[in-house]
Structure formats: C-alpha cells, structure tokens
C-alpha positions as semicolon CSV with decimal commas, in nm:
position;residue;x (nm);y (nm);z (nm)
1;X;-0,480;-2,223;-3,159
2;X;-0,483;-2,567;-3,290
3;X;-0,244;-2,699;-2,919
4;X;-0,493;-2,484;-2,722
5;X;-0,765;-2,682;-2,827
6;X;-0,654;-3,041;-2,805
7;X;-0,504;-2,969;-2,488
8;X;-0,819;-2,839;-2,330
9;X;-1,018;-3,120;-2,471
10;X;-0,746;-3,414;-2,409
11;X;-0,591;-3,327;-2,137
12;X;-0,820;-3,432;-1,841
13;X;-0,884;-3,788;-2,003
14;X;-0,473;-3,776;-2,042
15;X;-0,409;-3,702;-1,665
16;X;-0,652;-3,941;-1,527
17;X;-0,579;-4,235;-1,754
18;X;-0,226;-4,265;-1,838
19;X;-0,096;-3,988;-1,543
20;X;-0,290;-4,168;-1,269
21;X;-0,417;-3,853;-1,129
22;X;-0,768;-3,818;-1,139
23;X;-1,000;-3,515;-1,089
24;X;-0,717;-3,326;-1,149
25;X;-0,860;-3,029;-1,321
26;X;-1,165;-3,023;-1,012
27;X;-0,880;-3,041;-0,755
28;X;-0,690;-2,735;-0,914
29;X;-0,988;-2,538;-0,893
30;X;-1,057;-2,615;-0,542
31;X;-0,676;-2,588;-0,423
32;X;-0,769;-2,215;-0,594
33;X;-1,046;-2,144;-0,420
34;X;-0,920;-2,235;-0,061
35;X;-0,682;-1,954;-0,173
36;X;-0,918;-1,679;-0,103
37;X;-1,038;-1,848;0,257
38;X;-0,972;-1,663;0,615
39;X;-0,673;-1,801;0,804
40;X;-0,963;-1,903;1,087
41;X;-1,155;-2,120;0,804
42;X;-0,801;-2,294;0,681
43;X;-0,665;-2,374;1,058
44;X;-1,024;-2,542;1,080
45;X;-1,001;-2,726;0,749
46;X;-0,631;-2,806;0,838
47;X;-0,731;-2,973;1,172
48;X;-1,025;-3,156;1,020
49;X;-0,759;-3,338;0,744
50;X;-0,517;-3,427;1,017
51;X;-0,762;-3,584;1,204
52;X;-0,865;-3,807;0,920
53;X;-0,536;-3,870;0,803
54;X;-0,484;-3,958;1,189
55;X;-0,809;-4,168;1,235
56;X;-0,706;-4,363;0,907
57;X;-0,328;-4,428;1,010
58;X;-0,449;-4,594;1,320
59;X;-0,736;-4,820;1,132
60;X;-0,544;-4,908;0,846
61;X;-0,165;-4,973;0,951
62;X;0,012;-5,194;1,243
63;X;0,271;-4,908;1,337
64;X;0,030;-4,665;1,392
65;X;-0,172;-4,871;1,553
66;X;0,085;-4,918;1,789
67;X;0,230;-4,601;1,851
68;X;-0,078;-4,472;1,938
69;X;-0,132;-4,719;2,192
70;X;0,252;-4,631;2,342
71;X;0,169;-4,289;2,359
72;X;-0,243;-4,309;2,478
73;X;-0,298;-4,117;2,182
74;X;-0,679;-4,045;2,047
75;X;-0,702;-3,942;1,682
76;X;-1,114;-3,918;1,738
77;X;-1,048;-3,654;2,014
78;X;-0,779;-3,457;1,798
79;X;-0,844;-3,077;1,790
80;X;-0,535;-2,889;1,779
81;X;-0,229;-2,886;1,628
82;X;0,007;-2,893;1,909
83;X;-0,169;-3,199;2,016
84;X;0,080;-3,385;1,786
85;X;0,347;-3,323;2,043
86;X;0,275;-3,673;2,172
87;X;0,363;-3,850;1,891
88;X;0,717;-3,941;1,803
89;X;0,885;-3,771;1,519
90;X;0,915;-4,033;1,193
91;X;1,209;-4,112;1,060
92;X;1,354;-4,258;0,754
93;X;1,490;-4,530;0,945
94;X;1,194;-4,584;1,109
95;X;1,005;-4,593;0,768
96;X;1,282;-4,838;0,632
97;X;1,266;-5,050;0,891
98;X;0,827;-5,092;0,949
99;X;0,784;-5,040;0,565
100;X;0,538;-5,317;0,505
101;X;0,376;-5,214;0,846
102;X;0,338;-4,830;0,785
103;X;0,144;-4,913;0,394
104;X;-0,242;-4,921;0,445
105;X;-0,435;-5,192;0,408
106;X;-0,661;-4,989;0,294
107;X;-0,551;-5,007;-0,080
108;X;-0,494;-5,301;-0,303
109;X;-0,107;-5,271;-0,449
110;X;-0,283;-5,149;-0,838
111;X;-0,384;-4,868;-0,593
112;X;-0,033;-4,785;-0,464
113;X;0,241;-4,632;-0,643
114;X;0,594;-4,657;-0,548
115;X;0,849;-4,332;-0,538
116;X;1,191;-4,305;-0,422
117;X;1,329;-4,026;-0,277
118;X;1,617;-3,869;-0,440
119;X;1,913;-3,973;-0,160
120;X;2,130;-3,637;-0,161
121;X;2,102;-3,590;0,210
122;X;2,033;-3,892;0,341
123;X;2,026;-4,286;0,257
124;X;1,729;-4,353;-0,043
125;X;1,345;-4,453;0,104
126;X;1,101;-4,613;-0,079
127;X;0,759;-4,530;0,020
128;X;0,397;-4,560;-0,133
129;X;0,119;-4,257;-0,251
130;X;-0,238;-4,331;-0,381
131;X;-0,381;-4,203;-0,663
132;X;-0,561;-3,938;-0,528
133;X;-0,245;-3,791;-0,376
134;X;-0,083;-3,747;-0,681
135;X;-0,361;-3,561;-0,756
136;X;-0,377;-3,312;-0,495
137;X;-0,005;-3,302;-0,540
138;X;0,023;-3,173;-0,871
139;X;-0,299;-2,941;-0,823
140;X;-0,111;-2,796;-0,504
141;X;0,195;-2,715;-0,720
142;X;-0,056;-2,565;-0,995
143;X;-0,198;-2,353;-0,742
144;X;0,135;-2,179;-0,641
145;X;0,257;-2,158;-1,041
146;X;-0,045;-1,988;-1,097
147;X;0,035;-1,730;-0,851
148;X;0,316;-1,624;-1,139
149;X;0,061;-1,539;-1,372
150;X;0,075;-1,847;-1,542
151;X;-0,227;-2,124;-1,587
152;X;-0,260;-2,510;-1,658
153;X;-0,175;-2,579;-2,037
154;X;0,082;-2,327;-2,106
155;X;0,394;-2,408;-2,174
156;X;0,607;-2,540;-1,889
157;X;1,080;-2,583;-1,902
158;X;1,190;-2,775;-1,630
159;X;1,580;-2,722;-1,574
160;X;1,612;-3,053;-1,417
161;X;1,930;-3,253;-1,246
162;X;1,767;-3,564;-1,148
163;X;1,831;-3,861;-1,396
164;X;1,563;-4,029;-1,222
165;X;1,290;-3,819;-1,351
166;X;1,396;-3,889;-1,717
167;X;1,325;-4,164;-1,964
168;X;1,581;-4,186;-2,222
169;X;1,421;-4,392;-2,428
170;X;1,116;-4,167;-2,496
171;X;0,979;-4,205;-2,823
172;X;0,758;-4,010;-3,077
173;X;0,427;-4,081;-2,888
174;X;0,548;-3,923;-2,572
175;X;0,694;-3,642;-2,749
176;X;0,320;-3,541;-2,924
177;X;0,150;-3,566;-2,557
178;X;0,403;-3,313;-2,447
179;X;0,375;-3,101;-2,707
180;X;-0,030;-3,128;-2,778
181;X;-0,171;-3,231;-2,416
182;X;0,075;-3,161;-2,135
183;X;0,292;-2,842;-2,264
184;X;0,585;-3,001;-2,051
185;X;0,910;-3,013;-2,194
186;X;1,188;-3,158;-1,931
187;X;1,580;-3,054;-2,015
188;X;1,847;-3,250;-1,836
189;X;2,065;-3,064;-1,646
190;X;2,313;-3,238;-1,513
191;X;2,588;-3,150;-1,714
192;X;2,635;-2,808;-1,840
193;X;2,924;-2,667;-2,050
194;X;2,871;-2,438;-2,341
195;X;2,731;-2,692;-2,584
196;X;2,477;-2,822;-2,318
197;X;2,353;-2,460;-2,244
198;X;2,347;-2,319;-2,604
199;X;2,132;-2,671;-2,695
200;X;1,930;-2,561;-2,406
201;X;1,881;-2,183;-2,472
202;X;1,810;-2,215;-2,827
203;X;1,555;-2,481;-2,732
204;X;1,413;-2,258;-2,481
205;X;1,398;-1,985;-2,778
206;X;1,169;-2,253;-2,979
207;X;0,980;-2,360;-2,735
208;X;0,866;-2,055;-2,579
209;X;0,768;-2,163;-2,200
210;X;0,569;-1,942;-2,022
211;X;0,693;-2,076;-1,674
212;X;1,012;-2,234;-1,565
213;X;1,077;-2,461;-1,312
214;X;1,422;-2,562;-1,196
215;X;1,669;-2,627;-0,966
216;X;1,887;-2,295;-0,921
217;X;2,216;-2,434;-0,952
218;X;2,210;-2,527;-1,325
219;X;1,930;-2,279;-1,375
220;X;2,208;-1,984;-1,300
221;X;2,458;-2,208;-1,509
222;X;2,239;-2,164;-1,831
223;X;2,112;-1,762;-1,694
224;X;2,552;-1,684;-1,701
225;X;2,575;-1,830;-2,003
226;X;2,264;-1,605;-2,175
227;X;2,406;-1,271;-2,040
228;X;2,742;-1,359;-2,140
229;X;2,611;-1,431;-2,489
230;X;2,392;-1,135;-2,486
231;X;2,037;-1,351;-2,487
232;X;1,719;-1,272;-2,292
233;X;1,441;-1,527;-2,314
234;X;1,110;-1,288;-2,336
235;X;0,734;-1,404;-2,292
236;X;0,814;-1,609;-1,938
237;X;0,567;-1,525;-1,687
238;X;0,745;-1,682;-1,393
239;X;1,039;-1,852;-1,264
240;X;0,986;-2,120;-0,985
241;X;1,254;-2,229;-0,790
242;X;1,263;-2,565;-0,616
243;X;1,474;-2,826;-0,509
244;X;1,724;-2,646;-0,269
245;X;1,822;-2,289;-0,119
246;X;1,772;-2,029;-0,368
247;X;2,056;-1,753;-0,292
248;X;1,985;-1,347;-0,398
249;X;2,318;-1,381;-0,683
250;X;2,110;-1,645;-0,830
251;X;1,770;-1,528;-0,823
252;X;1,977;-1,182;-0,968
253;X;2,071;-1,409;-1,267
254;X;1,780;-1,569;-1,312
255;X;1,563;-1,270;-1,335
256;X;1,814;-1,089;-1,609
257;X;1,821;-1,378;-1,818
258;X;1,483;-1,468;-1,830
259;X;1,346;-1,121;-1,783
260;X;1,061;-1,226;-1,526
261;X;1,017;-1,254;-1,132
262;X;1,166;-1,572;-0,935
263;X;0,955;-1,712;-0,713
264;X;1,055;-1,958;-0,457
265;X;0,928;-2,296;-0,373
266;X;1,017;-2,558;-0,061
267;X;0,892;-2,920;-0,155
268;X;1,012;-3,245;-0,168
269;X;0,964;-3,560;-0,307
270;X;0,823;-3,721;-0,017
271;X;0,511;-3,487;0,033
272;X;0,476;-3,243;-0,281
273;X;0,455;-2,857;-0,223
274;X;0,543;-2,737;0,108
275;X;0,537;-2,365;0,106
276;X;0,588;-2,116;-0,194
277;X;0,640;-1,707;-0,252
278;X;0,394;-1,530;-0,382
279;X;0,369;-1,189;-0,617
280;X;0,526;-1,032;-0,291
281;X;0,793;-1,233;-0,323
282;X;0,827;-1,231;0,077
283;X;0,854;-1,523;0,346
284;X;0,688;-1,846;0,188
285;X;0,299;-1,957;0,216
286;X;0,217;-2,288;0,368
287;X;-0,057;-2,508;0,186
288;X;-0,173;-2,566;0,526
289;X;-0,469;-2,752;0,339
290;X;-0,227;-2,978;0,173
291;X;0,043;-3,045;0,458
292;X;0,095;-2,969;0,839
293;X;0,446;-2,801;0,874
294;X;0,596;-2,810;1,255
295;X;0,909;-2,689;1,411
296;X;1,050;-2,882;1,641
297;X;1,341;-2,936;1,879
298;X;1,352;-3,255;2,091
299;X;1,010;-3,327;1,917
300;X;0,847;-3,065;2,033
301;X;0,704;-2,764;1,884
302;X;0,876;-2,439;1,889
303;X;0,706;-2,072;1,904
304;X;0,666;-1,895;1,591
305;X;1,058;-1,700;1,517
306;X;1,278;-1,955;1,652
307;X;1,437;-2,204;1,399
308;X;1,412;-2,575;1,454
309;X;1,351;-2,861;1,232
310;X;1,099;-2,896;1,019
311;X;0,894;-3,187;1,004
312;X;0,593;-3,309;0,795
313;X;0,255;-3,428;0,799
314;X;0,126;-3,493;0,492
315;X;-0,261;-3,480;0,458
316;X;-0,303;-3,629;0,169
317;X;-0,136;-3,960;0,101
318;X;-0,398;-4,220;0,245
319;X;-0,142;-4,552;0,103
320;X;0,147;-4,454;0,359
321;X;0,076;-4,195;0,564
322;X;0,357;-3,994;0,666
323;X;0,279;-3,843;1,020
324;X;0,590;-3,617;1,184
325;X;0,824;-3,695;0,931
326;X;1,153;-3,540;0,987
327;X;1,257;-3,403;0,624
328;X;1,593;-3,328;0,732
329;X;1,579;-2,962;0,664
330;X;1,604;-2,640;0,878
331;X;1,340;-2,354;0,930
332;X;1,137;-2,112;1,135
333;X;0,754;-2,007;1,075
334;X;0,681;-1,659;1,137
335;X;0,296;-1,600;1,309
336;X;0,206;-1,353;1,078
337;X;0,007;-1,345;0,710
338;X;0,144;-1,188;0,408
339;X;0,007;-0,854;0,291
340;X;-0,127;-1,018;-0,054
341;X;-0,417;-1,124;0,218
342;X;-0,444;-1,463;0,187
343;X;-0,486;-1,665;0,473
344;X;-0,214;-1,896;0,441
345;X;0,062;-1,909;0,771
346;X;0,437;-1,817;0,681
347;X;0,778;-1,971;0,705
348;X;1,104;-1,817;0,649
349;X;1,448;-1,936;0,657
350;X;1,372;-2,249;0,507
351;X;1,742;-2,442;0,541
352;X;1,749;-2,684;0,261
353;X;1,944;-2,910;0,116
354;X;2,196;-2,806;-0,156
355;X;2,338;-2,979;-0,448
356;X;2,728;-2,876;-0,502
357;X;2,863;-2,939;-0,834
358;X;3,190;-3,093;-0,958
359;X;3,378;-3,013;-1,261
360;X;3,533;-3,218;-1,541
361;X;3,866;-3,238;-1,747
362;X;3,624;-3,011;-1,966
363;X;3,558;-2,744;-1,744
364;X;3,199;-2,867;-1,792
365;X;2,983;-2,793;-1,450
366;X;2,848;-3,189;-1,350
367;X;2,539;-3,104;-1,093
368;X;2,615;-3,321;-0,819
369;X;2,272;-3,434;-0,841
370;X;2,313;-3,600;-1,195
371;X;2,488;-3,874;-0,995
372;X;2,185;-4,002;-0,887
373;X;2,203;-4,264;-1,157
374;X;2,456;-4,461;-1,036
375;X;2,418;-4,402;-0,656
376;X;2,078;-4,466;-0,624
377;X;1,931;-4,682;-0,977
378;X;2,206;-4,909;-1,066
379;X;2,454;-4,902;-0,760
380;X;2,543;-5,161;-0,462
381;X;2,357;-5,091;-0,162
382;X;2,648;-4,931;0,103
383;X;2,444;-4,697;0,343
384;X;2,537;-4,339;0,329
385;X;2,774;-4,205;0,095
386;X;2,936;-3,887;0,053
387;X;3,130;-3,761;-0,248
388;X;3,427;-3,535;-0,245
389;X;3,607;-3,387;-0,519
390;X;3,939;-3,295;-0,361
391;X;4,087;-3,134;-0,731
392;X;3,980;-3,228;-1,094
393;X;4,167;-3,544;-1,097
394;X;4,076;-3,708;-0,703
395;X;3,780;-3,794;-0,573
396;X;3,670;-3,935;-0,229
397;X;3,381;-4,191;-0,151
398;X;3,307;-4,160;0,260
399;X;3,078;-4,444;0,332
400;X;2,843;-4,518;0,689
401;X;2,628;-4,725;0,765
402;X;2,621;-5,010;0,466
403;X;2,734;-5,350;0,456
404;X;3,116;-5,462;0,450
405;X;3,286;-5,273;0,094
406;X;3,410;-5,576;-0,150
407;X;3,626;-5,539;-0,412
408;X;3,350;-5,525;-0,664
409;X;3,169;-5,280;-0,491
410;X;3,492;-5,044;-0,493
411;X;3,509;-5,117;-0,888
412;X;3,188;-5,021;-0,946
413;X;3,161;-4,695;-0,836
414;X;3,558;-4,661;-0,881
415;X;3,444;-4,694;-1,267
416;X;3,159;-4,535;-1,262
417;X;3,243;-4,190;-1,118
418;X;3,529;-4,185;-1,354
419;X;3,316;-4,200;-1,644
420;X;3,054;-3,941;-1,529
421;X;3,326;-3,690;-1,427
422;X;3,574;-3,744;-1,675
423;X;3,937;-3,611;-1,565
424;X;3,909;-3,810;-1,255
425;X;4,206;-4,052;-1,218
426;X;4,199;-4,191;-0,843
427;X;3,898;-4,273;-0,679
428;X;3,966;-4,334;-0,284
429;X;3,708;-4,482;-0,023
430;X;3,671;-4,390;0,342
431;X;3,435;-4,600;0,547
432;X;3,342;-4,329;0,876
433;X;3,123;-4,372;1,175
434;X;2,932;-4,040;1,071
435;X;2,836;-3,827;0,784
C-alpha cells in the first residue's frame, strides 16, 4: 500500500525531472484515448503530424531543406500518405554523413539528447530526440503494455541483453526510485547458465512483476530452465516481446513458464514502438499516431500483402527528424483492422533482426547481443563487423567498410572476445567487401 502511494504521488515529478520526459502521465492518457478513435479520424490525425513533422524538417534543418528543393517537394501542400513517394528513402549513411545538418536548429543542445543505436545489423548511428519525444515514446509503449492488462506503476522485469542500457555502478538511491517510484527492475541477460537463471528466477519470485518485457532469446533461456526445474512464476499479467522475431517454440515457453499470454512488439531504438499485438494476439497494430510505417521497394510504396522493406517516419522527434528511414527490417501491412475494433492499420510478417547466441567453455548461453560492450562502447572504430563462432574454441571477426586493421586493433578485440566468451583460443580476422 505504502509503494502504491509514493509512486502515485512521486512519480510524475520523478519522470519529468530526473527522466526528462515531461507530461508523461497526460501523454499516456491521450495515447489511450486515440485508442478508441475510427481508422478515418487516425489516417486524418496521422496526415496532420506528418505534415508538421514535414513543414518543421524543411524550416529547421539544411538537408531537408535541400532535398526538398531536389525533389520540388511541398510539405504545406502534403495530404496523403503516398505523397512521400517523392522523397528519397534515409539512410544510416546518409544520417552519418549530414549529421550536424539533419539536427534542428530549432533546439538548443540542453534540449537534445543523444542515443545510439544498438549496431547488431548494421554499423552504430548516433542521432538526437527532444524531450518531448521521449515522452510520447514511453507513453506509446505504455499504451500497448496496457493492452496486457497491466497499468503504469506496477511492477515491470525486463530480460535485457544490451549492456548499454545498464549502469553498473548503480547505487542505493537508484535502487529506492526503482523500487518506490518507477516499479522497474532491469536483469542482465547476456549471459545465462544455471547460476545466472536461478539468480534470475528466484529474483523474479521476490519481486513479483506484473509485466515482462524481454528479448525472446534469453527470455526462453530462463522459461527452459523454470520448466525443467518445475517453477511457474504466477501473478504476471503479460509478456511483451521486443527486440527481434519472436518464433511459436518460444512464445510456447514463455507462456508455460510464466503462465500468462505473450504479446508481441516491433520497435526500435531509433523511433520507439512501431506496432504491437493485442488481446487477439493476431497481426500487429500500428501507432499510426506515433509513426508512419511504409513498404517499399525501389522507394516506392507497395500495396497492402506484398512484403517489402519497411521504412520509418517518425512523428514525433522534432531535434532530428527521421523522415523515410530505412530500419533495415522486412515486412508487409495487411489493409484490414483487427476484430478487437480499434482503428489502428495492421502489419504482419514483420522480418526482424535476430540476435544468435554463442556458447562458452561453460556451456553458458552468451546472447550475442551482450557484446555490445566492446563493439560499440569501448572498441576501435572498423566499419561493419560480423562475428562467427566456428566451434567453442574459434572465432571469426569479418570486417567492411572501416579504416585499415593495425595490430592494436586486432589485439583488442583478439583479447576482448576471449574474455567475454571464455573457451575461445584463436581469434581470426577477415576484412570482406560485403556483409
């Protein structure tokens, strides 16, 4: 009773002073309420938010500015959605290389905050969000948790890989706000043999989340390891999946172990939530008032039912807009509405990207994604990289794109992969034309 109440009365001030995410709590019940619109009255709020998003790009950045020039494009005069066709589809590269041209000079850098993106599929990009954004963000992911049953304040496990998204160091300060304001509790993932998962499970057991988040790779690690121990986690309302493709065997072992429905989520780092499942547990919803998902081939929109790429316009992030971005995943939308009846279009056969795993001189599972440490914090920029473990004891670095390999380079990550995946004895480097 006693959490309850300081987290209803603290959290708000928490969020918008030390979260950077104001309004959060007003958002979350407006991202709720757009919920119940018609599909006619979120295709016209949908068109309204591109345009402004568009009308802002080209006031408040040089590359906009200029590409709409090149293509005699009119953001004042934009009405449909297919009128994006003649625009060019954004890139990473592109973003690398006009970075200081695609920020807005619309906000002051104490207005900007920096994010990475994770660098699994593709070379790492730096790019910019405002406050506001992460705002909307975080009230568009609340909005498709909810649709589990669960609500803000309760209890929240994330099953996480991604080093970045920890701090170590995290004192006694941090762990009351998580524990009497935010209900998060984050458990690293990215290596999991029997001691990691029974430290995890009986935490879980303590804890008592009433939603999960996670990536399903080390998710389904920890789900084997409860029904081979005989241990069901009871009182979870709702299992989201994010983070890459969530296959039927997992989503089998997720639901046994925690005893609750899976419910699947495409987003990314880049633009928040994308599309989620809801209690019909069918093709995903688009937050259409959030994002404006396109398939595409050659840059051009595809009919509803035939797969393409998927690329992103992200309504929301005023500090560096993001306008056709090509995410690098795979997908088709479908032209119909689910029969839950809300308004939101549909995608299916979203292609993501998947994190493989290695394993140790243990037998420990390492998440692939646990790497991220050393490839993208602390390592040598070299372009692309790919990682192969050929047997328990070789690995081999393929490299594209970077700057010459020096000795040093070679020792670093030589040294480093054999102390995060411990067995490994040779470490050999291939530099390719293509990954």
């Amino acid at each position: 009773m006693l959490t309850n109440i300081t987290r209803k009365l603290l959290s708000p001030r928490y969020f918008d002073r030390y979260e950077n995410s104001p309004d959060l709590f007003r958002m979350y019940r407006e991202y709720t309420q757009r919920a119940a619109w018609s599909k006619e009255r979120l295709e016209q709020y949908q068109i309204s938010r591109l345009r402004r998003i568009l009308i802002h790009a080209r006031d408040n950045t040089e590359h906009y500015r200029e590409v709409f020039h090149d293509c005699s494009f009119n953001p004042d005069k934009f009405e449909a959605l297919e009128q994006l066709n003649a625009l060019p589809i954004l890139t990473k590269d592109i973003v690398r290389a006009n970075f200081n041209r695609i920020i807005s000079k619309d906000f002051v850098p104490e207005e900007r905050y920096l994010s990475i993106t994770g660098g699994t599929s593709d070379v790492t990009m730096r790019f910019y969000r405002n406050r506001e954004c992460r705002s909307h963000r975080l009230a568009a992911q609340w909005r498709f948790d909810s649709w589990s049953g669960w609500y803000p304040l309760l209890n929240v496990a994330y099953i996480w890989p991604s080093f970045q998204d920890f701090h170590p160091d995290e004192g006694y300060k941090q762990k009351l706000v998580r524990k009497f304001i935010t209900g998060v509790q984050p458990y690293y993932s990215g290596y999991l043999g029997p001691s990691e998962c029974e430290r995890i499970v009986k935490s879980l057991r303590d804890f008592k989340p009433r939603l999960i988040r996670c990536f399903p790779t080390p998710a389904a690690e920890i789900a084997h390891y409860m029904l081979t121990n005989g241990t069901v986690l009871s009182g979870v309302k709702g299992v989201v999946s994010t983070g890459e493709p969530l296959y039927p065997k997992d989503r089998i072992a997720l639901e046994t172990a925690f005893n609750t429905p899976t419910y699947n989520l495409y987003a990314s780092r880049e633009t928040g939530p994308i599309a989620a499942q809801c209690e019909r547990h069918g093709n995903l919803h688009i937050a259409v008032d959030s994002v404006a998902v396109e398939i595409v081939r050659d840059g051009r929109q595809l009919p509803h039912g035939e797969s393409g790429e998927i690329v992103i316009t992200d309504l929301r992030n005023f500090a560096m807009p993001l306008i056709r971005y090509a995410i690098k995943d795979f997908g088709q939308t479908t032209g119909e509405h689910c029969e839950c009846g809300r308004g939101f279009p549909l995608m299916k056969g979203v292609i993501g990207r998947e994190y493989d795993s290695f394993i140790d001189s243990n037998g420990r599972t390492v998440i692939a994604l646990s790497l991220a440490d050393l490839l993208i914090d602390k390592g040598p920029r070299v372009g692309q990289i790919q990682i192969i473990q050929n047997n328990p004891s070789d690995i081999t670095v393929r490299l594209c794109g970077g700057p010459p390999l020096d000795e040093s380079d070679r020792a670093f990550y030589s040294e480093g992969l054999k102390k995060l995946v411990p067995g490994t004895e040779t470490v050999k480097f291939e530099i390719v034309d293509k990954i």
